[in-house]
Coordinates of N, CA and C in Angstrom, one line a residue:
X1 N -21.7 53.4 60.2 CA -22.0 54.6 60.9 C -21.4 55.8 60.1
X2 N -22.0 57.0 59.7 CA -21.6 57.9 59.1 C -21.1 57.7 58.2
X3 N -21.7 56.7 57.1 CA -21.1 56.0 56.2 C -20.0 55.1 55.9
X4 N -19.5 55.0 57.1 CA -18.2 53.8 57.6 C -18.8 53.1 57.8
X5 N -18.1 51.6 57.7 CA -18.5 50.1 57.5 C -17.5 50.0 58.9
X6 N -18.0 49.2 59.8 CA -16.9 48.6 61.5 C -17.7 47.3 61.0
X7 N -16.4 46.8 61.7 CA -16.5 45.1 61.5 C -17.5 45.1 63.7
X8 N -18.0 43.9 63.5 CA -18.6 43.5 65.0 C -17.6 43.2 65.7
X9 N -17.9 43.2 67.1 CA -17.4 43.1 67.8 C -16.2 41.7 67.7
X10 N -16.9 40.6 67.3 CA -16.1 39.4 66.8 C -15.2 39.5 66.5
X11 N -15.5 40.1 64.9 CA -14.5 40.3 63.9 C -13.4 41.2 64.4
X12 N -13.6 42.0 64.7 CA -12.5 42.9 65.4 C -11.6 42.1 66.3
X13 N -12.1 41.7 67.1 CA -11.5 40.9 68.3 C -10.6 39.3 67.2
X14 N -11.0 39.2 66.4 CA -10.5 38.3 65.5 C -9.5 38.6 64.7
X15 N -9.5 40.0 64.0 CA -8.8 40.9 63.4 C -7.6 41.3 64.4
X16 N -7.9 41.3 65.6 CA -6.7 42.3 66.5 C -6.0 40.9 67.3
X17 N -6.7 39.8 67.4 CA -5.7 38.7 67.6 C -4.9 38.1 66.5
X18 N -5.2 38.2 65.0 CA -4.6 37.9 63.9 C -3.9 39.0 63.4
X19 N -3.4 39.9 63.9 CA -2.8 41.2 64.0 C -3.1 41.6 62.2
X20 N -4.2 41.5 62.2 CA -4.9 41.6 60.6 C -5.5 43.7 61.0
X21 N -4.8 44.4 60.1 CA -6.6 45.7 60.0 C -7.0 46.2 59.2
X22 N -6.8 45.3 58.4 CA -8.2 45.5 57.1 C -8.6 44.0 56.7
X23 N -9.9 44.1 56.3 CA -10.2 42.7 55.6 C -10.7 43.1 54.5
X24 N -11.1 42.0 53.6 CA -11.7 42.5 51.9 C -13.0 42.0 52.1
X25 N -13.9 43.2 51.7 CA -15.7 42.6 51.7 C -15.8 43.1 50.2
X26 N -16.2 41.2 49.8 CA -16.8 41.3 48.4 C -18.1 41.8 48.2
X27 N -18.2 42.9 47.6 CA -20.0 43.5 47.5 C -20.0 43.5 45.9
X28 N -21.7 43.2 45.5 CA -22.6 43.6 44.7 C -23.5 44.5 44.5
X29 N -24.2 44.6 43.9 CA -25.4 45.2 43.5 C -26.4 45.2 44.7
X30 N -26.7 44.0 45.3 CA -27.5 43.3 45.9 C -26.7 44.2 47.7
X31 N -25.6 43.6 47.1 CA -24.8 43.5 49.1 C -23.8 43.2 49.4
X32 N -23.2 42.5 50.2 CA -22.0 42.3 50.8 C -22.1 40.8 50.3
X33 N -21.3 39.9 49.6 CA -21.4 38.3 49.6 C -20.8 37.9 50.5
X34 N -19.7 38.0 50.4 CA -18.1 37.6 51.7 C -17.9 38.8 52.1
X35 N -17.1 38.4 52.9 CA -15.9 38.8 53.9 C -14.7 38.2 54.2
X36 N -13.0 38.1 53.7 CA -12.2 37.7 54.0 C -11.5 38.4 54.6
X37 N -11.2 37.4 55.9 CA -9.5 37.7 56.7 C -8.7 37.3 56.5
X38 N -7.7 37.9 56.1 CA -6.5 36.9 55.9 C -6.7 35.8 54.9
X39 N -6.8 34.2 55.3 CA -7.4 33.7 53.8 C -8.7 33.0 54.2
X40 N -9.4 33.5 55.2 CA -10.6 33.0 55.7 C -11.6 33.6 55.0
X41 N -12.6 32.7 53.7 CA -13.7 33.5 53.4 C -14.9 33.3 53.8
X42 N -15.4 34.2 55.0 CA -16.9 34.2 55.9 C -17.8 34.3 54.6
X43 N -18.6 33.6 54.9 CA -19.9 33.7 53.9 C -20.7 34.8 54.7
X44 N -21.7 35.7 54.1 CA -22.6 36.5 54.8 C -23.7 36.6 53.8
X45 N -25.0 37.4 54.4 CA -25.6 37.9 53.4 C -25.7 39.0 53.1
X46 N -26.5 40.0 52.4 CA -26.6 40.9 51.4 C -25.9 42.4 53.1
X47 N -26.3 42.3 54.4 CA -26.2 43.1 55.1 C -24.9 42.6 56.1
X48 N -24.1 41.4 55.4 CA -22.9 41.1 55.9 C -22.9 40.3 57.3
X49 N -24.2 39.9 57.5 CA -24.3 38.7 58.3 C -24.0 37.3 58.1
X50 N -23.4 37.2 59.6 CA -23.3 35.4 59.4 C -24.1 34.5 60.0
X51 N -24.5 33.4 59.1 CA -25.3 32.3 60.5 C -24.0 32.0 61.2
X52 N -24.7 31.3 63.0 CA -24.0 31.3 63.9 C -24.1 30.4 64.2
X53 N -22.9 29.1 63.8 CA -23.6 27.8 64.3 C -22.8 27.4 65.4
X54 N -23.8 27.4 66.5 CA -23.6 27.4 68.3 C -22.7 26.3 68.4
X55 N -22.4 26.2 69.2 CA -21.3 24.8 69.9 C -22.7 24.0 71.1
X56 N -23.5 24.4 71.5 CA -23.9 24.0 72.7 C -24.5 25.0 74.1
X57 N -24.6 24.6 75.3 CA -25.1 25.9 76.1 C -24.1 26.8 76.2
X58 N -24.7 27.3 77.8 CA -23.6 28.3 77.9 C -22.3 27.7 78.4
X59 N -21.5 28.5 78.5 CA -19.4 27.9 79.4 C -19.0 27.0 78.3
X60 N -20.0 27.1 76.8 CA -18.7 26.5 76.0 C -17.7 26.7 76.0
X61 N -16.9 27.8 76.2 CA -15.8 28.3 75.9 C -15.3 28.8 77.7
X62 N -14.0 28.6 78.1 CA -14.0 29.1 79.0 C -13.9 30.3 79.2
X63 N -14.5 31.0 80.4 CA -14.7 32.7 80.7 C -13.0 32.9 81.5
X64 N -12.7 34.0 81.3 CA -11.4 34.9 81.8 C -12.0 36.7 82.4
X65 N -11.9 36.7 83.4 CA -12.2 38.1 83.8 C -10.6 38.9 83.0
X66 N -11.1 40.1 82.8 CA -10.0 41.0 82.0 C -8.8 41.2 83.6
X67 N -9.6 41.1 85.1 CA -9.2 41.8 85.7 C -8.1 40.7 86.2
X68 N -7.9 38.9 85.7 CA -7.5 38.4 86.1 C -6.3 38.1 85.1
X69 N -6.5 38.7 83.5 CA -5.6 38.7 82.7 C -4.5 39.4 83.0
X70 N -5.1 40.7 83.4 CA -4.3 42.1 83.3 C -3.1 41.7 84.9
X71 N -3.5 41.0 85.7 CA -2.8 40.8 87.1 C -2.0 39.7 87.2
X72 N -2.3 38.8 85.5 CA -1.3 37.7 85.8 C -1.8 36.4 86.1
X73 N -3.1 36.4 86.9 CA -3.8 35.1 87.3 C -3.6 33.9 86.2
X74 N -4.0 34.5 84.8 CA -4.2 33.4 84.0 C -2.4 33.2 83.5
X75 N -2.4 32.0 84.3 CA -1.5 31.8 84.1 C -0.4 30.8 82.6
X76 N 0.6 30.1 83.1 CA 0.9 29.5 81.3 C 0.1 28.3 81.0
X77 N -0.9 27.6 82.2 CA -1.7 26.8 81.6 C -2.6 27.0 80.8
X78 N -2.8 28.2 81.0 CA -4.0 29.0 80.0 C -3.4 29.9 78.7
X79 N -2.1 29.4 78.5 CA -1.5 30.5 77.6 C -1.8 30.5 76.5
X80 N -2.7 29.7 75.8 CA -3.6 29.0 74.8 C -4.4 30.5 74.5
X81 N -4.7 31.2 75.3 CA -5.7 31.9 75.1 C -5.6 33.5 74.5
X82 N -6.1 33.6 72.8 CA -6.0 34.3 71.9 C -6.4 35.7 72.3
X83 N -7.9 35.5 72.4 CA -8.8 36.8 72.3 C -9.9 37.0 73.2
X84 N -10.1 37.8 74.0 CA -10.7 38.3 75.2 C -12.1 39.1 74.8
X85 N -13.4 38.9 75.3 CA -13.9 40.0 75.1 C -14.5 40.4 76.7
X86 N -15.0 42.0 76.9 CA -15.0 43.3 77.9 C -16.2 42.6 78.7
X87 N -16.7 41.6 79.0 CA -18.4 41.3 79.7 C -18.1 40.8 80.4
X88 N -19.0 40.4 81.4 CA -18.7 39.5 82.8 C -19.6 38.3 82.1
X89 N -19.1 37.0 83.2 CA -19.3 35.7 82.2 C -20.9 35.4 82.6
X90 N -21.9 36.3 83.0 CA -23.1 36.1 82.9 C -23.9 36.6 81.7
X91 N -23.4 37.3 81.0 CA -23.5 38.0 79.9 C -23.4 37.2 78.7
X92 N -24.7 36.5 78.2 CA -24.7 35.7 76.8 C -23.9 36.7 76.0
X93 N -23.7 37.5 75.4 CA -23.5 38.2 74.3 C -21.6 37.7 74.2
X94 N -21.3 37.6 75.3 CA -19.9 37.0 75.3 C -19.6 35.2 74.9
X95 N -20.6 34.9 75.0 CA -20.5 33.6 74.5 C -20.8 33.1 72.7
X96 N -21.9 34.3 72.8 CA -22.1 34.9 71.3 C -21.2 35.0 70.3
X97 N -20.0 36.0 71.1 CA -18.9 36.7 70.3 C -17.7 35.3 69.9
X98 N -17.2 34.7 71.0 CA -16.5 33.5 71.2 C -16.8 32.6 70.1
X99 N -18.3 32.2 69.8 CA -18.6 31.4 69.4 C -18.5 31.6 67.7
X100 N -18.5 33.1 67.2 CA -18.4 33.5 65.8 C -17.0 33.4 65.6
X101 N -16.2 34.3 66.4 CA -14.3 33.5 66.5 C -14.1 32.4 66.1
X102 N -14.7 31.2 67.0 CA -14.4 30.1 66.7 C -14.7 29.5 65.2
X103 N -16.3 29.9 64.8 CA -16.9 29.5 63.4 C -16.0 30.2 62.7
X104 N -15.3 31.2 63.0 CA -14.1 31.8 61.8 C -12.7 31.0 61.7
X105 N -12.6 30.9 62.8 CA -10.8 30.0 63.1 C -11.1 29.0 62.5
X106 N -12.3 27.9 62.6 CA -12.2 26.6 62.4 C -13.2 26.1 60.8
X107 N -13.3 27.3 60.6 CA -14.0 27.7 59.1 C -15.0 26.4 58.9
X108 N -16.0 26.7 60.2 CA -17.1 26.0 60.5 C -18.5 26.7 60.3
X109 N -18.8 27.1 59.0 CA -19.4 28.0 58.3 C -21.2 27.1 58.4
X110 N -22.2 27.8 58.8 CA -23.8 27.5 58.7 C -23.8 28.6 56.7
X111 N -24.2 27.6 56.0 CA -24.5 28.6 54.9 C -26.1 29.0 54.5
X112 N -26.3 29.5 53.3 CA -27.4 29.6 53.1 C -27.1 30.2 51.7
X113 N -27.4 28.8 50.4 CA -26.9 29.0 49.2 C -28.3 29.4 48.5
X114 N -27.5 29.7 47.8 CA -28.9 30.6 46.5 C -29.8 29.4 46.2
X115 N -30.1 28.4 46.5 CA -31.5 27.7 46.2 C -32.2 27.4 47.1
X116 N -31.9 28.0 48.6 CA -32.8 27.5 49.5 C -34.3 28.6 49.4
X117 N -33.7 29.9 49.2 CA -35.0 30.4 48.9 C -36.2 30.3 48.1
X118 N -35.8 29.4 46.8 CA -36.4 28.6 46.0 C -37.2 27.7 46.8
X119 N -36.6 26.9 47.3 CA -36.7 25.8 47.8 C -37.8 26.3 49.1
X120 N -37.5 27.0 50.0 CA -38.2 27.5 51.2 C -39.8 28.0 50.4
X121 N -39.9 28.3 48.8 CA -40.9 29.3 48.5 C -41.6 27.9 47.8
X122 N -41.1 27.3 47.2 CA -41.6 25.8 47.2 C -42.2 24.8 48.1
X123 N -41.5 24.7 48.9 CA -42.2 24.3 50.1 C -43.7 24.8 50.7
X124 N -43.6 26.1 51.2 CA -44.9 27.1 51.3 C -45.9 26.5 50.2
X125 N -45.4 26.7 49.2 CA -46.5 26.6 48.0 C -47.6 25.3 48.0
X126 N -46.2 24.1 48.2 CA -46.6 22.6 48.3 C -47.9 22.3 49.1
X127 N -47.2 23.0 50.2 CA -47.6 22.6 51.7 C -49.4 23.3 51.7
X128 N -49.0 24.7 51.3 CA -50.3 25.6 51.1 C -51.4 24.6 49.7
X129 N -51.1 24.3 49.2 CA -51.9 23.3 47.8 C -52.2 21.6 48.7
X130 N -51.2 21.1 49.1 CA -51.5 19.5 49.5 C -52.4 20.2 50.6
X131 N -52.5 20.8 52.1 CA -53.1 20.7 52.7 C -54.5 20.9 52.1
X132 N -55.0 22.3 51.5 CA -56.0 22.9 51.1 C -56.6 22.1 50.4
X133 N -56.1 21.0 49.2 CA -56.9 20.0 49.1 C -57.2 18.8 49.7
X134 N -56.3 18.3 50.6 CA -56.6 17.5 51.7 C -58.2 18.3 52.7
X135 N -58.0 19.0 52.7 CA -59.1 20.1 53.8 C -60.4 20.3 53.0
X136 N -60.4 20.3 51.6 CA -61.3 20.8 50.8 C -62.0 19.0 50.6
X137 N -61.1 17.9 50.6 CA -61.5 16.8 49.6 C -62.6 16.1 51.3
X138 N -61.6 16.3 52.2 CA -62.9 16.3 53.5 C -62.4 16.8 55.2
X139 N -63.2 17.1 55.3 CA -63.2 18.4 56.7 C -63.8 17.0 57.6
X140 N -62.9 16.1 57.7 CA -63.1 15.4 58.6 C -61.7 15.4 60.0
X141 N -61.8 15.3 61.1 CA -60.7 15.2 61.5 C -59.3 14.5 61.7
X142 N -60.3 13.3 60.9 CA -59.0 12.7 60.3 C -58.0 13.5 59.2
X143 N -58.5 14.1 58.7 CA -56.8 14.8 58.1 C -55.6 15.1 58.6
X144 N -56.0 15.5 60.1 CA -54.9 15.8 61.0 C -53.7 15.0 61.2
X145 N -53.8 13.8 60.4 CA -53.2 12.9 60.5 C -52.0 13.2 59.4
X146 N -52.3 13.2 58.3 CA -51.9 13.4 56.5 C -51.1 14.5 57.1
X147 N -51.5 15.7 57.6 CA -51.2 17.2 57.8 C -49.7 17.1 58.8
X148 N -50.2 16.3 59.7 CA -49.0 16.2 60.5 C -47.9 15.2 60.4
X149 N -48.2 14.1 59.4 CA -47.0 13.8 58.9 C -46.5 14.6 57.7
X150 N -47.2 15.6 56.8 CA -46.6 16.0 56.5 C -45.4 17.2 56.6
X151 N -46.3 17.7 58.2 CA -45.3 18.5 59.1 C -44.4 18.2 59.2
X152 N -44.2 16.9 59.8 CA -42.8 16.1 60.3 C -41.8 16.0 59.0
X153 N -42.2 15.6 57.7 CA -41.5 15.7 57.1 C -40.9 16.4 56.3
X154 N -41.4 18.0 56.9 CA -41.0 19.3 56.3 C -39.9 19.3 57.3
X155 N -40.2 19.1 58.8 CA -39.2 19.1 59.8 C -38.1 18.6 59.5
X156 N -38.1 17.1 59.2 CA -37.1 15.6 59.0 C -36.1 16.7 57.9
X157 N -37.0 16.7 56.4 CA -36.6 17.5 55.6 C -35.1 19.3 55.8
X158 N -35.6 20.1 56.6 CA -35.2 20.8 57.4 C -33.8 20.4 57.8
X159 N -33.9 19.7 58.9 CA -32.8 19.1 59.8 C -31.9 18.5 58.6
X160 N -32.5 17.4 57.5 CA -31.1 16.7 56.7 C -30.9 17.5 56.3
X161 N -31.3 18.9 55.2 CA -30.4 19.7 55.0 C -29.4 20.3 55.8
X162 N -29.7 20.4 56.7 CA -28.6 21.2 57.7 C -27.7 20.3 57.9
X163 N -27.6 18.7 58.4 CA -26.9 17.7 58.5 C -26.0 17.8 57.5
X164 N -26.7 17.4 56.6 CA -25.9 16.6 55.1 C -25.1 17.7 54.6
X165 N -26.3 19.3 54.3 CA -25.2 20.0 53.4 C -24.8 21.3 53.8
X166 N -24.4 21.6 55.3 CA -24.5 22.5 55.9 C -25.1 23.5 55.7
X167 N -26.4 23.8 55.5 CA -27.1 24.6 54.8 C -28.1 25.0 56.1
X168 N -28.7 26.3 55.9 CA -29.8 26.8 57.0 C -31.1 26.4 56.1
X169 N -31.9 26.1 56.3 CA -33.2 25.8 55.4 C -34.2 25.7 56.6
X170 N -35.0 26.7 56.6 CA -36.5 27.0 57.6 C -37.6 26.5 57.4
X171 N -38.1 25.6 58.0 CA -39.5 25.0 57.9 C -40.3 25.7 58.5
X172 N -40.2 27.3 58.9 CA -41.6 27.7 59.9 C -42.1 28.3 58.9
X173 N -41.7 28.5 57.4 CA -43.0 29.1 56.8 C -44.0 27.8 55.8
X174 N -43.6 27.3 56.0 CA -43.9 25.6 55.4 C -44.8 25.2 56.6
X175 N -44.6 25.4 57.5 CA -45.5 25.0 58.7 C -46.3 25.6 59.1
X176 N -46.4 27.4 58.7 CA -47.5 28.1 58.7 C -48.4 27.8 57.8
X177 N -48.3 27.6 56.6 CA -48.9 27.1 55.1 C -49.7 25.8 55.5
X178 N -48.7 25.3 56.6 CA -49.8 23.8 56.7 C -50.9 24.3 57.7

């Protein structure tokens, strides 16, 4: 804003429980690569975003009203408890923020390395060439078959990346193509 860089709401709330106030954002030509706190290095991309990899629904994390912090309620069973954010616990965006904390503390990083783009534009391509000649060689309805295993295994494909190499890798433009 006005040419100032503010960390999100997270990061702040991350920053002010690690009594951290400055962090180092590595930038390029391109953008922002990282972001380190302290010796935490967040992966981001070019506009300093992170993937967000969820824990599960909502009440992963337990909710604390501010108004029960500030009066003492939360008592020393709960003395575990770092960092607070300003929402009432019906408000996703508080589960949101919790949950980027946590992927920072426990340096439980979703990435997205310089070959998936490759890889994501390869796919399309593949997908766009095998169907079109499957479609062209015959316009029977049996192709639907060929097409949609091949779907599944852009899916299957998809998912073990994320498994195996914590990586984000998107099969919906691979699936448009088909």
């Amino acid at each position: 804003m006005d040419g100032k860089q503010y960390p999100s709401l997270a990061l702040a709330t991350l920053m002010k429980a690690m009594g951290r106030k400055n962090i180092i954002a590595k930038t390029s030509p391109i953008g922002i690569e990282s972001i380190r706190v302290g010796k935490t290095t967040i992966p981001v991309d070019a506009k300093g975003q992170m993937l967000v990899r969820y824990r599960g629904g909502m009440e992963e994390f337990p909710y604390y009203s501010a108004m029960d912090i500030l009066s003492g309620k939360v008592g020393e069973k709960n003395s575990r408890v770092k960092s607070v954010t300003p929402f009432a616990s019906d408000y996703p965006g508080v589960e949101v923020h919790a949950t980027i904390v946590d992927n920072i503390l426990t340096r439980d990083f979703l990435l997205k390395p310089d070959w998936v783009p490759g890889l994501e534009l390869l796919l399309v391509l593949a997908a766009g060439i095998i169907s079109m000649i499957l479609l062209t060689w015959s316009r029977s309805m049996w192709m639907i078959l060929p097409i949609a295993v091949m779907g599944a295994g852009i899916v299957y494909g998809s998912l073990h990346v994320f498994r195996e190499y914590n990586a984000y890798l998107t099969p919906m433009y691979a699936l448009i193509a088909l």
